[in-house]
Short mmCIF file of C-alpha atoms in Angstrom, two decimals:
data_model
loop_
_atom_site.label_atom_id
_atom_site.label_comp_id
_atom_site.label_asym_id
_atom_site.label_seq_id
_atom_site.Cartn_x
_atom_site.Cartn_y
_atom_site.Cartn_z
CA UNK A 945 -3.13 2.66 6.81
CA UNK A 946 -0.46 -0.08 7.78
CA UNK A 947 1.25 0.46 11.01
CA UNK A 948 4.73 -1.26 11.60
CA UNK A 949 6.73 -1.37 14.81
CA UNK A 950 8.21 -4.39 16.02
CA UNK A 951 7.24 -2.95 19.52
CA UNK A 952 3.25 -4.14 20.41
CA UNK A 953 3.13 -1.27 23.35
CA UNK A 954 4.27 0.92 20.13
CA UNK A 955 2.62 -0.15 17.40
CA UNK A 956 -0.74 -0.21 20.26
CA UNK A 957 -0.56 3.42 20.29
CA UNK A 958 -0.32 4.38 16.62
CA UNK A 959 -2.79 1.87 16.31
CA UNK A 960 -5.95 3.83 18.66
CA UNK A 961 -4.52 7.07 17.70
CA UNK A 962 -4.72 5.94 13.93
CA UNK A 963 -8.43 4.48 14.76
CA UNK A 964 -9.32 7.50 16.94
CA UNK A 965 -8.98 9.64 13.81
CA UNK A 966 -11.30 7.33 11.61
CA UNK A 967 -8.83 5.79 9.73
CA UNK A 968 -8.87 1.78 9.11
CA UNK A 969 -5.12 0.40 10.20
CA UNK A 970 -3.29 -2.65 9.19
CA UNK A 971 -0.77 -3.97 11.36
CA UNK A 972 2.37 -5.61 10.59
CA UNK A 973 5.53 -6.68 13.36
CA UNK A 974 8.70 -5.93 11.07
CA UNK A 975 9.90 -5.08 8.41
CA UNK A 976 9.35 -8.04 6.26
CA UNK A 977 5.71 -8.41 7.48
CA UNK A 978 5.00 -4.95 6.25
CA UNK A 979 6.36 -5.69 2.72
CA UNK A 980 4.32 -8.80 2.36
CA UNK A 981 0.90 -6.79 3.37
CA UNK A 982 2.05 -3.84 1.01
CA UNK A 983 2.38 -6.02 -1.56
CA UNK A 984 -1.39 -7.62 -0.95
CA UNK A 985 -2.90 -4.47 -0.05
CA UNK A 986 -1.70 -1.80 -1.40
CA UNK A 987 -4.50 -0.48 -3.25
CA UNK A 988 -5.96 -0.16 0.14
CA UNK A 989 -3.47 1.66 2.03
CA UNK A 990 -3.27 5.09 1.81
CA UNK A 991 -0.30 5.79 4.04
CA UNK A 992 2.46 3.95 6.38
CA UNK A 993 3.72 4.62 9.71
CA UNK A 994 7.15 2.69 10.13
CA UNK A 995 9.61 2.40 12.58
CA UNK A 996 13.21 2.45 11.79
CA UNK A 997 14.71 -0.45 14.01
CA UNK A 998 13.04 -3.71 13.32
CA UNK A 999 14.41 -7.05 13.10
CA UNK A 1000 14.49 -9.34 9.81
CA UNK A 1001 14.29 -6.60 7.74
CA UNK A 1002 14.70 -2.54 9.08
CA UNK A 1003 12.88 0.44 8.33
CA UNK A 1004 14.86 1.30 5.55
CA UNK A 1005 14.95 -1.63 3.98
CA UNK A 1006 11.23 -1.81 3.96
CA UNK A 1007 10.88 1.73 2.76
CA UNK A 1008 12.66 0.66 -0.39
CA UNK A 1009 10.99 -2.69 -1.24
CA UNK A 1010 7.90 -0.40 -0.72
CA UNK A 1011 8.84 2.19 -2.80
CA UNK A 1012 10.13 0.05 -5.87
CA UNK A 1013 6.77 -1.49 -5.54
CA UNK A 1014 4.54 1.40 -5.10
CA UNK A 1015 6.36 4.68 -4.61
CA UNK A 1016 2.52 6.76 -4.20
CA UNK A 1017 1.75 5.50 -0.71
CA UNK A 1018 3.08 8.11 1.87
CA UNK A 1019 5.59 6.92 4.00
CA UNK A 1020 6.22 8.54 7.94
CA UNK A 1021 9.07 7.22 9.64
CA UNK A 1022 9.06 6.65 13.02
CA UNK A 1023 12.12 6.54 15.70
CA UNK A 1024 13.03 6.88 19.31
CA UNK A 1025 16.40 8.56 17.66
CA UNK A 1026 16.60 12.42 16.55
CA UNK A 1027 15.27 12.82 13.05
CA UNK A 1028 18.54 13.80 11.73
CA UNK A 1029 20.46 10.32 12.58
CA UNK A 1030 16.78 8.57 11.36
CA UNK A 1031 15.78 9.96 8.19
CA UNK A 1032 20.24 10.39 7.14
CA UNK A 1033 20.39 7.32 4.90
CA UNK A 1034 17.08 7.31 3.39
CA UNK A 1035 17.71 6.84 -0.38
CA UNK A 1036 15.27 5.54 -2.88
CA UNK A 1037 11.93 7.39 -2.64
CA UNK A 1038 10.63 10.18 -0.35
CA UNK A 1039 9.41 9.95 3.13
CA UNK A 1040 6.42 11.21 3.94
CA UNK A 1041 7.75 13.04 7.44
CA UNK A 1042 9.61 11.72 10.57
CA UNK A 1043 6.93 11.15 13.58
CA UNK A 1044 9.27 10.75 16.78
CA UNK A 1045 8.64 8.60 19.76
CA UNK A 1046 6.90 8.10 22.28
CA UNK A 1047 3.91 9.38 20.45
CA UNK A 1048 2.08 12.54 21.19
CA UNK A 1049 -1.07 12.40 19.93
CA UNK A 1050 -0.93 16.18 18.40
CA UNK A 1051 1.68 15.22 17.08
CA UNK A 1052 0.80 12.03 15.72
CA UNK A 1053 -2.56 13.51 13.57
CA UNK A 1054 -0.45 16.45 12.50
CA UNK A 1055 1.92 14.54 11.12
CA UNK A 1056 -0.74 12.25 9.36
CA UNK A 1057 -2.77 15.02 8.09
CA UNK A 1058 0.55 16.57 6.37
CA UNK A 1059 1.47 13.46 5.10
CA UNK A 1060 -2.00 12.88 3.39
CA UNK A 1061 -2.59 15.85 2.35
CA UNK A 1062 0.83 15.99 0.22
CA UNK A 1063 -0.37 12.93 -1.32
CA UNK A 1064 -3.30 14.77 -2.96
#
């Protein structure tokens, strides 16, 4: 699983919750980072948690050089805004589901689950 948030508190979080459930997590800082890793390990990553304010390059930037690349890995979006103003503009591919901030951690493996599950 990569993990991008430009926030280390953040990204920290997703990161135990991610490892708490057994899952092996890649991290990456922005945007850009987390096309570079998707592009050299992709066949390893089964889904990605991204937030949608980043600098260099956004979440939905990154959601689309992912998805031209690879448009089977699961994407969740993640945001501190409502998931209507977040997820508006997506274009390009599918997210996976909207996981809002700060994270819950119900929340969080729910959201995982659903988004691994509809990738099967």
């Amino acid at each position: 699983m990569l993990i991008v948030d430009d926030e280390g508190p953040a990204r920290a979080v997703a990161c135990a919750l991610a490892a708490a459930m057994g899952l092996e997590v890649v991290e990456a800082a922005d945007g850009a980072e987390a096309v570079d890793v998707f592009r050299q390990r992709r066949r390893d990553l089964i889904l990605v948690i991204m937030d949608l304010t980043m600098p260099r390059m956004d979440g939905r930037e990154a959601f689309r050089a992912m998805a031209a690349e690879d448009a089977t890995i699961p994407v969740l979006l993640t945001s501190g805004y409502n998931e209507t103003f977040a997820v508006g503009d997506f274009t390009g591919g599918d997210l996976a589901g909207f996981l809002p901030k700060p994270y819950n951690r119900a929340q969080f493996e729910t959201a995982v689950r659903l988004a691994l599950q509809a990738k099967t």
